[in-house]
Amino acid sequence: MKSFLGIAVIVVLGLTAAAVIGFYPVLSQAPTVYDDEQEGFDQQIVIKFSHVVAENTPKGLAAQQFARLVDERTQGRVKVEVYPNGVLYSEPDEIEVLKQGNVQMIAPSFPNLSKLQPAWMVLDLPFAFLSHEAVREAFDGKLGRMLFNQLQQEDMVGLAYWGNGFKQMTNSGRPILRPSDLRGQHIRTMRSDLLERAFQMFGAQTTQMPFNQVYRGLESGMLDGEENSISNIYSKKFFQVQKYLTISNHGYLGYAVLMNRTFWNKLPTDIQAQIRDAMKETTQWANVNAIRLNDRQLEEIRQIPDLEIHTLTDAQRAEWMQAWEPLYREYESVVGRQYIDEIRALQHKYAGSLVP
């Protein structure tokens, strides 16, 4: 009996020693303390940049250019991973996942931000911008700063404004040349109550629909038409499921390039400076490229034999502008008088330089 107990004690002691020795590396690392604000910054920093349009659009190309420049500026310390076409998150979800920190960067279109801050609807007002110069002044000046300041409370940092281009109208039912032509048409709009109201004013039915679902809606006949930049019409091949294109330049499609503020604040200051430098260069290139790309793709679209293209005359454009004027007064209390005043000042300044 004593012999059996002795053997048992030896076995237990042996197993205990083996367990302690075997798990020693884990146990020895358990108490390690680290600064979570600097965690990983001695290694490569990865920024996930999610967006919902194709790679060959102004935004898609700008995102790729930005990723290349960040890699150069930081000598590989920062890697920007670009996820186009909504492969990570859809248009309705991207703002929320940025706030949650699931991605670090997004570039939503202006209407999507109006769901957070109604002042952003000022950029959706019809004929808010009458020329490319007016767009640049708005983005680089007081209006752009006012809108970005609003996003700080949403845990976002505004890095830049990227342009896509002026919006045009497509339709499968009839040419859209006058406001009355919209009556009875089913039009897709982006996620903006103001944009919906703009079309409903003329008797159209509207549906807010994510960008990547629009082609199917047009193809199935659920939708009659939509509004978009030439580059988006071209890249998504909307001309395959639409019969008419109206060159109206009635609105402007642009993007706010945003980063999660908590993530941004944790970055070392030298990295922040390098990212801003890369963003500045990207933005200058992107906004020039957007104009060139839209012009070139419009010429390609003009070669499509089954698409009927109309350009608004000066008289027709004046009719649209006058018909939409009540919308400015209707949304003044929602958007904010100071924001609409900024747009009015730009319109007055560039009244003689309407985009042809």
PDB file of C-alpha atoms in Angstrom, residues 162-355:
ATOM      1  CA  TRP A 162     -13.212  64.265 -54.441  1.00  0.00           C
ATOM      2  CA  GLY A 163     -15.277  65.205 -57.442  1.00  0.00           C
ATOM      3  CA  ASN A 164     -16.969  62.782 -59.792  1.00  0.00           C
ATOM      4  CA  GLY A 165     -18.771  65.127 -62.135  1.00  0.00           C
ATOM      5  CA  PHE A 166     -22.019  66.832 -62.972  1.00  0.00           C
ATOM      6  CA  LYS A 167     -25.136  64.680 -62.964  1.00  0.00           C
ATOM      7  CA  GLN A 168     -27.200  63.814 -66.014  1.00  0.00           C
ATOM      8  CA  MET A 169     -30.577  62.064 -66.390  1.00  0.00           C
ATOM      9  CA  THR A 170     -31.260  58.732 -68.081  1.00  0.00           C
ATOM     10  CA  ASN A 171     -34.652  57.260 -68.859  1.00  0.00           C
ATOM     11  CA  SER A 172     -36.283  54.403 -70.725  1.00  0.00           C
ATOM     12  CA  GLY A 173     -39.727  55.941 -71.243  1.00  0.00           C
ATOM     13  CA  ARG A 174     -39.171  59.283 -72.949  1.00  0.00           C
ATOM     14  CA  PRO A 175     -36.593  62.069 -73.258  1.00  0.00           C
ATOM     15  CA  ILE A 176     -36.474  64.281 -70.150  1.00  0.00           C
ATOM     16  CA  LEU A 177     -36.234  67.839 -71.465  1.00  0.00           C
ATOM     17  CA  ARG A 178     -38.721  69.755 -69.325  1.00  0.00           C
ATOM     18  CA  PRO A 179     -39.850  69.279 -65.701  1.00  0.00           C
ATOM     19  CA  SER A 180     -43.244  68.063 -66.926  1.00  0.00           C
ATOM     20  CA  ASP A 181     -41.517  65.126 -68.671  1.00  0.00           C
ATOM     21  CA  LEU A 182     -40.913  63.560 -65.252  1.00  0.00           C
ATOM     22  CA  ARG A 183     -44.609  63.118 -64.508  1.00  0.00           C
ATOM     23  CA  GLY A 184     -45.439  59.452 -63.951  1.00  0.00           C
ATOM     24  CA  GLN A 185     -41.801  58.337 -64.216  1.00  0.00           C
ATOM     25  CA  HIS A 186     -40.222  56.099 -61.546  1.00  0.00           C
ATOM     26  CA  ILE A 187     -36.819  57.559 -60.714  1.00  0.00           C
ATOM     27  CA  ARG A 188     -34.048  56.154 -58.534  1.00  0.00           C
ATOM     28  CA  THR A 189     -32.410  58.659 -56.204  1.00  0.00           C
ATOM     29  CA  MET A 190     -29.540  58.448 -53.777  1.00  0.00           C
ATOM     30  CA  ARG A 191     -30.206  58.462 -50.038  1.00  0.00           C
ATOM     31  CA  SER A 192     -31.403  62.044 -49.774  1.00  0.00           C
ATOM     32  CA  ASP A 193     -34.863  63.288 -48.865  1.00  0.00           C
ATOM     33  CA  LEU A 194     -34.093  66.494 -50.749  1.00  0.00           C
ATOM     34  CA  LEU A 195     -33.312  64.604 -53.961  1.00  0.00           C
ATOM     35  CA  GLU A 196     -36.526  62.635 -53.641  1.00  0.00           C
ATOM     36  CA  ARG A 197     -38.491  65.833 -53.136  1.00  0.00           C
ATOM     37  CA  ALA A 198     -36.783  67.449 -56.145  1.00  0.00           C
ATOM     38  CA  PHE A 199     -38.210  64.805 -58.492  1.00  0.00           C
ATOM     39  CA  GLN A 200     -41.518  64.409 -56.722  1.00  0.00           C
ATOM     40  CA  MET A 201     -42.192  68.121 -57.256  1.00  0.00           C
ATOM     41  CA  PHE A 202     -42.784  67.314 -60.926  1.00  0.00           C
ATOM     42  CA  GLY A 203     -44.973  64.242 -60.438  1.00  0.00           C
ATOM     43  CA  ALA A 204     -42.325  61.513 -60.477  1.00  0.00           C
ATOM     44  CA  GLN A 205     -42.349  58.444 -58.237  1.00  0.00           C
ATOM     45  CA  THR A 206     -39.029  57.953 -56.457  1.00  0.00           C
ATOM     46  CA  THR A 207     -37.117  55.144 -54.773  1.00  0.00           C
ATOM     47  CA  GLN A 208     -33.945  55.513 -52.744  1.00  0.00           C
ATOM     48  CA  MET A 209     -31.769  52.614 -53.861  1.00  0.00           C
ATOM     49  CA  PRO A 210     -28.128  51.589 -53.244  1.00  0.00           C
ATOM     50  CA  PHE A 211     -25.891  52.246 -56.234  1.00  0.00           C
ATOM     51  CA  ASN A 212     -25.010  48.610 -56.891  1.00  0.00           C
ATOM     52  CA  GLN A 213     -28.683  47.679 -57.256  1.00  0.00           C
ATOM     53  CA  VAL A 214     -29.570  50.327 -59.841  1.00  0.00           C
ATOM     54  CA  TYR A 215     -28.694  48.370 -62.999  1.00  0.00           C
ATOM     55  CA  ARG A 216     -30.978  45.523 -61.986  1.00  0.00           C
ATOM     56  CA  GLY A 217     -33.780  47.952 -61.163  1.00  0.00           C
ATOM     57  CA  LEU A 218     -33.483  49.560 -64.599  1.00  0.00           C
ATOM     58  CA  GLU A 219     -33.133  46.250 -66.409  1.00  0.00           C
ATOM     59  CA  SER A 220     -36.201  44.734 -64.734  1.00  0.00           C
ATOM     60  CA  GLY A 221     -38.361  47.742 -65.495  1.00  0.00           C
ATOM     61  CA  MET A 222     -38.933  48.489 -61.822  1.00  0.00           C
ATOM     62  CA  LEU A 223     -37.297  51.877 -62.490  1.00  0.00           C
ATOM     63  CA  ASP A 224     -37.770  54.137 -65.499  1.00  0.00           C
ATOM     64  CA  GLY A 225     -34.711  56.267 -64.924  1.00  0.00           C
ATOM     65  CA  GLU A 226     -32.021  57.710 -62.681  1.00  0.00           C
ATOM     66  CA  GLU A 227     -29.526  60.567 -62.354  1.00  0.00           C
ATOM     67  CA  ASN A 228     -25.774  60.094 -62.294  1.00  0.00           C
ATOM     68  CA  SER A 229     -22.426  61.283 -63.522  1.00  0.00           C
ATOM     69  CA  ILE A 230     -21.283  60.141 -66.954  1.00  0.00           C
ATOM     70  CA  SER A 231     -18.505  58.044 -65.412  1.00  0.00           C
ATOM     71  CA  ASN A 232     -20.999  56.072 -63.318  1.00  0.00           C
ATOM     72  CA  ILE A 233     -23.402  55.679 -66.244  1.00  0.00           C
ATOM     73  CA  TYR A 234     -20.472  54.428 -68.305  1.00  0.00           C
ATOM     74  CA  SER A 235     -18.834  52.109 -65.753  1.00  0.00           C
ATOM     75  CA  LYS A 236     -22.127  50.443 -64.766  1.00  0.00           C
ATOM     76  CA  LYS A 237     -23.332  50.339 -68.394  1.00  0.00           C
ATOM     77  CA  PHE A 238     -26.677  51.947 -67.619  1.00  0.00           C
ATOM     78  CA  PHE A 239     -26.845  52.871 -71.319  1.00  0.00           C
ATOM     79  CA  GLN A 240     -27.550  49.184 -72.024  1.00  0.00           C
ATOM     80  CA  VAL A 241     -30.887  49.392 -70.187  1.00  0.00           C
ATOM     81  CA  GLN A 242     -31.852  53.013 -70.926  1.00  0.00           C
ATOM     82  CA  LYS A 243     -33.003  54.619 -74.165  1.00  0.00           C
ATOM     83  CA  TYR A 244     -32.479  58.313 -73.428  1.00  0.00           C
ATOM     84  CA  LEU A 245     -29.714  60.416 -71.907  1.00  0.00           C
ATOM     85  CA  THR A 246     -30.207  64.083 -71.044  1.00  0.00           C
ATOM     86  CA  ILE A 247     -27.089  66.221 -70.596  1.00  0.00           C
ATOM     87  CA  SER A 248     -28.515  68.519 -67.932  1.00  0.00           C
ATOM     88  CA  ASN A 249     -25.672  69.187 -65.460  1.00  0.00           C
ATOM     89  CA  HIS A 250     -28.452  69.797 -62.941  1.00  0.00           C
ATOM     90  CA  GLY A 251     -26.542  68.524 -59.916  1.00  0.00           C
ATOM     91  CA  TYR A 252     -23.074  67.558 -58.791  1.00  0.00           C
ATOM     92  CA  LEU A 253     -21.854  64.161 -57.609  1.00  0.00           C
ATOM     93  CA  GLY A 254     -18.928  64.269 -55.212  1.00  0.00           C
ATOM     94  CA  TYR A 255     -17.459  62.373 -52.294  1.00  0.00           C
ATOM     95  CA  ALA A 256     -16.227  63.223 -48.825  1.00  0.00           C
ATOM     96  CA  VAL A 257     -13.065  61.261 -48.016  1.00  0.00           C
ATOM     97  CA  LEU A 258     -13.332  60.342 -44.349  1.00  0.00           C
ATOM     98  CA  MET A 259     -11.294  58.517 -41.724  1.00  0.00           C
ATOM     99  CA  ASN A 260     -12.358  57.123 -38.375  1.00  0.00           C
ATOM    100  CA  ARG A 261     -11.404  59.879 -35.927  1.00  0.00           C
ATOM    101  CA  THR A 262     -10.363  57.579 -33.078  1.00  0.00           C
ATOM    102  CA  PHE A 263      -8.016  55.709 -35.420  1.00  0.00           C
ATOM    103  CA  TRP A 264      -6.665  58.965 -36.861  1.00  0.00           C
ATOM    104  CA  ASN A 265      -5.892  60.414 -33.436  1.00  0.00           C
ATOM    105  CA  LYS A 266      -3.855  57.332 -32.507  1.00  0.00           C
ATOM    106  CA  LEU A 267      -1.580  57.641 -35.528  1.00  0.00           C
ATOM    107  CA  PRO A 268       1.877  59.107 -34.925  1.00  0.00           C
ATOM    108  CA  THR A 269       2.068  62.743 -35.990  1.00  0.00           C
ATOM    109  CA  ASP A 270       4.639  62.040 -38.711  1.00  0.00           C
ATOM    110  CA  ILE A 271       2.326  59.425 -40.231  1.00  0.00           C
ATOM    111  CA  GLN A 272      -0.591  61.874 -40.117  1.00  0.00           C
ATOM    112  CA  ALA A 273       1.492  64.463 -41.962  1.00  0.00           C
ATOM    113  CA  GLN A 274       2.535  61.952 -44.627  1.00  0.00           C
ATOM    114  CA  ILE A 275      -1.077  60.820 -45.133  1.00  0.00           C
ATOM    115  CA  ARG A 276      -2.274  64.414 -45.492  1.00  0.00           C
ATOM    116  CA  ASP A 277       0.496  65.103 -47.986  1.00  0.00           C
ATOM    117  CA  ALA A 278      -0.495  62.053 -50.034  1.00  0.00           C
ATOM    118  CA  MET A 279      -4.163  63.059 -49.842  1.00  0.00           C
ATOM    119  CA  LYS A 280      -3.463  66.597 -51.044  1.00  0.00           C
ATOM    120  CA  GLU A 281      -1.573  65.356 -54.089  1.00  0.00           C
ATOM    121  CA  THR A 282      -4.217  62.692 -54.792  1.00  0.00           C
ATOM    122  CA  THR A 283      -7.049  65.218 -54.595  1.00  0.00           C
ATOM    123  CA  GLN A 284      -5.411  67.628 -57.030  1.00  0.00           C
ATOM    124  CA  TRP A 285      -4.883  64.788 -59.488  1.00  0.00           C
ATOM    125  CA  ALA A 286      -8.296  63.186 -58.903  1.00  0.00           C
ATOM    126  CA  ASN A 287     -10.392  66.275 -59.516  1.00  0.00           C
ATOM    127  CA  VAL A 288      -8.655  67.063 -62.804  1.00  0.00           C
ATOM    128  CA  ASN A 289      -8.859  63.419 -63.840  1.00  0.00           C
ATOM    129  CA  ALA A 290     -12.610  63.281 -63.090  1.00  0.00           C
ATOM    130  CA  ILE A 291     -13.316  66.056 -65.614  1.00  0.00           C
ATOM    131  CA  ARG A 292     -11.163  64.406 -68.289  1.00  0.00           C
ATOM    132  CA  LEU A 293     -12.637  60.967 -67.665  1.00  0.00           C
ATOM    133  CA  ASN A 294     -16.241  62.173 -67.871  1.00  0.00           C
ATOM    134  CA  ASP A 295     -15.520  64.069 -71.093  1.00  0.00           C
ATOM    135  CA  ARG A 296     -13.818  61.078 -72.707  1.00  0.00           C
ATOM    136  CA  GLN A 297     -16.490  58.593 -71.648  1.00  0.00           C
ATOM    137  CA  LEU A 298     -19.285  60.876 -72.863  1.00  0.00           C
ATOM    138  CA  GLU A 299     -17.682  60.827 -76.309  1.00  0.00           C
ATOM    139  CA  GLU A 300     -17.639  57.024 -76.175  1.00  0.00           C
ATOM    140  CA  ILE A 301     -21.275  56.922 -75.088  1.00  0.00           C
ATOM    141  CA  ARG A 302     -22.172  59.167 -78.038  1.00  0.00           C
ATOM    142  CA  GLN A 303     -21.077  56.334 -80.340  1.00  0.00           C
ATOM    143  CA  ILE A 304     -23.756  53.976 -78.999  1.00  0.00           C
ATOM    144  CA  PRO A 305     -26.352  53.741 -81.797  1.00  0.00           C
ATOM    145  CA  ASP A 306     -29.410  52.828 -79.703  1.00  0.00           C
ATOM    146  CA  LEU A 307     -29.024  55.643 -77.161  1.00  0.00           C
ATOM    147  CA  GLU A 308     -30.732  58.964 -77.879  1.00  0.00           C
ATOM    148  CA  ILE A 309     -28.814  61.873 -76.348  1.00  0.00           C
ATOM    149  CA  HIS A 310     -30.256  65.344 -75.728  1.00  0.00           C
ATOM    150  CA  THR A 311     -28.534  68.427 -74.316  1.00  0.00           C
ATOM    151  CA  LEU A 312     -30.631  71.039 -72.547  1.00  0.00           C
ATOM    152  CA  THR A 313     -30.795  74.378 -74.302  1.00  0.00           C
ATOM    153  CA  ASP A 314     -30.252  77.587 -72.349  1.00  0.00           C
ATOM    154  CA  ALA A 315     -34.016  78.155 -72.311  1.00  0.00           C
ATOM    155  CA  GLN A 316     -34.717  74.642 -71.062  1.00  0.00           C
ATOM    156  CA  ARG A 317     -32.097  74.939 -68.344  1.00  0.00           C
ATOM    157  CA  ALA A 318     -33.584  78.246 -67.214  1.00  0.00           C
ATOM    158  CA  GLU A 319     -36.984  76.563 -66.973  1.00  0.00           C
ATOM    159  CA  TRP A 320     -35.570  73.823 -64.724  1.00  0.00           C
ATOM    160  CA  MET A 321     -33.781  76.326 -62.508  1.00  0.00           C
ATOM    161  CA  GLN A 322     -36.901  78.397 -62.043  1.00  0.00           C
ATOM    162  CA  ALA A 323     -39.049  75.314 -61.383  1.00  0.00           C
ATOM    163  CA  TRP A 324     -36.660  74.125 -58.662  1.00  0.00           C
ATOM    164  CA  GLU A 325     -36.327  77.519 -56.987  1.00  0.00           C
ATOM    165  CA  PRO A 326     -39.064  76.778 -54.362  1.00  0.00           C
ATOM    166  CA  LEU A 327     -36.956  73.840 -53.141  1.00  0.00           C
ATOM    167  CA  TYR A 328     -34.356  76.284 -51.797  1.00  0.00           C
ATOM    168  CA  ARG A 329     -36.944  78.045 -49.675  1.00  0.00           C
ATOM    169  CA  GLU A 330     -38.553  74.776 -48.587  1.00  0.00           C
ATOM    170  CA  TYR A 331     -35.281  73.356 -47.233  1.00  0.00           C
ATOM    171  CA  GLU A 332     -33.778  76.523 -45.809  1.00  0.00           C
ATOM    172  CA  SER A 333     -34.836  75.685 -42.244  1.00  0.00           C
ATOM    173  CA  VAL A 334     -33.702  72.063 -42.589  1.00  0.00           C
ATOM    174  CA  VAL A 335     -30.328  72.665 -44.191  1.00  0.00           C
ATOM    175  CA  GLY A 336     -29.540  75.930 -42.447  1.00  0.00           C
ATOM    176  CA  ARG A 337     -29.638  79.481 -43.756  1.00  0.00           C
ATOM    177  CA  GLN A 338     -25.878  79.956 -43.518  1.00  0.00           C
ATOM    178  CA  TYR A 339     -25.212  77.002 -45.828  1.00  0.00           C
ATOM    179  CA  ILE A 340     -27.716  78.085 -48.452  1.00  0.00           C
ATOM    180  CA  ASP A 341     -26.271  81.617 -48.316  1.00  0.00           C
ATOM    181  CA  GLU A 342     -22.883  80.167 -49.262  1.00  0.00           C
ATOM    182  CA  ILE A 343     -24.425  78.427 -52.277  1.00  0.00           C
ATOM    183  CA  ARG A 344     -26.294  81.577 -53.283  1.00  0.00           C
ATOM    184  CA  ALA A 345     -23.034  83.535 -53.205  1.00  0.00           C
ATOM    185  CA  LEU A 346     -21.341  80.989 -55.470  1.00  0.00           C
ATOM    186  CA  GLN A 347     -24.278  81.010 -57.879  1.00  0.00           C
ATOM    187  CA  HIS A 348     -24.138  84.785 -58.101  1.00  0.00           C
ATOM    188  CA  LYS A 349     -20.379  84.747 -58.641  1.00  0.00           C
ATOM    189  CA  TYR A 350     -20.445  82.100 -61.388  1.00  0.00           C
ATOM    190  CA  ALA A 351     -23.792  82.930 -63.016  1.00  0.00           C
ATOM    191  CA  GLY A 352     -22.089  83.697 -66.294  1.00  0.00           C
ATOM    192  CA  SER A 353     -20.112  80.460 -66.475  1.00  0.00           C
ATOM    193  CA  LEU A 354     -22.734  77.707 -66.726  1.00  0.00           C
ATOM    194  CA  VAL A 355     -21.312  74.303 -67.632  1.00  0.00           C
TER     195      VAL A 355
END
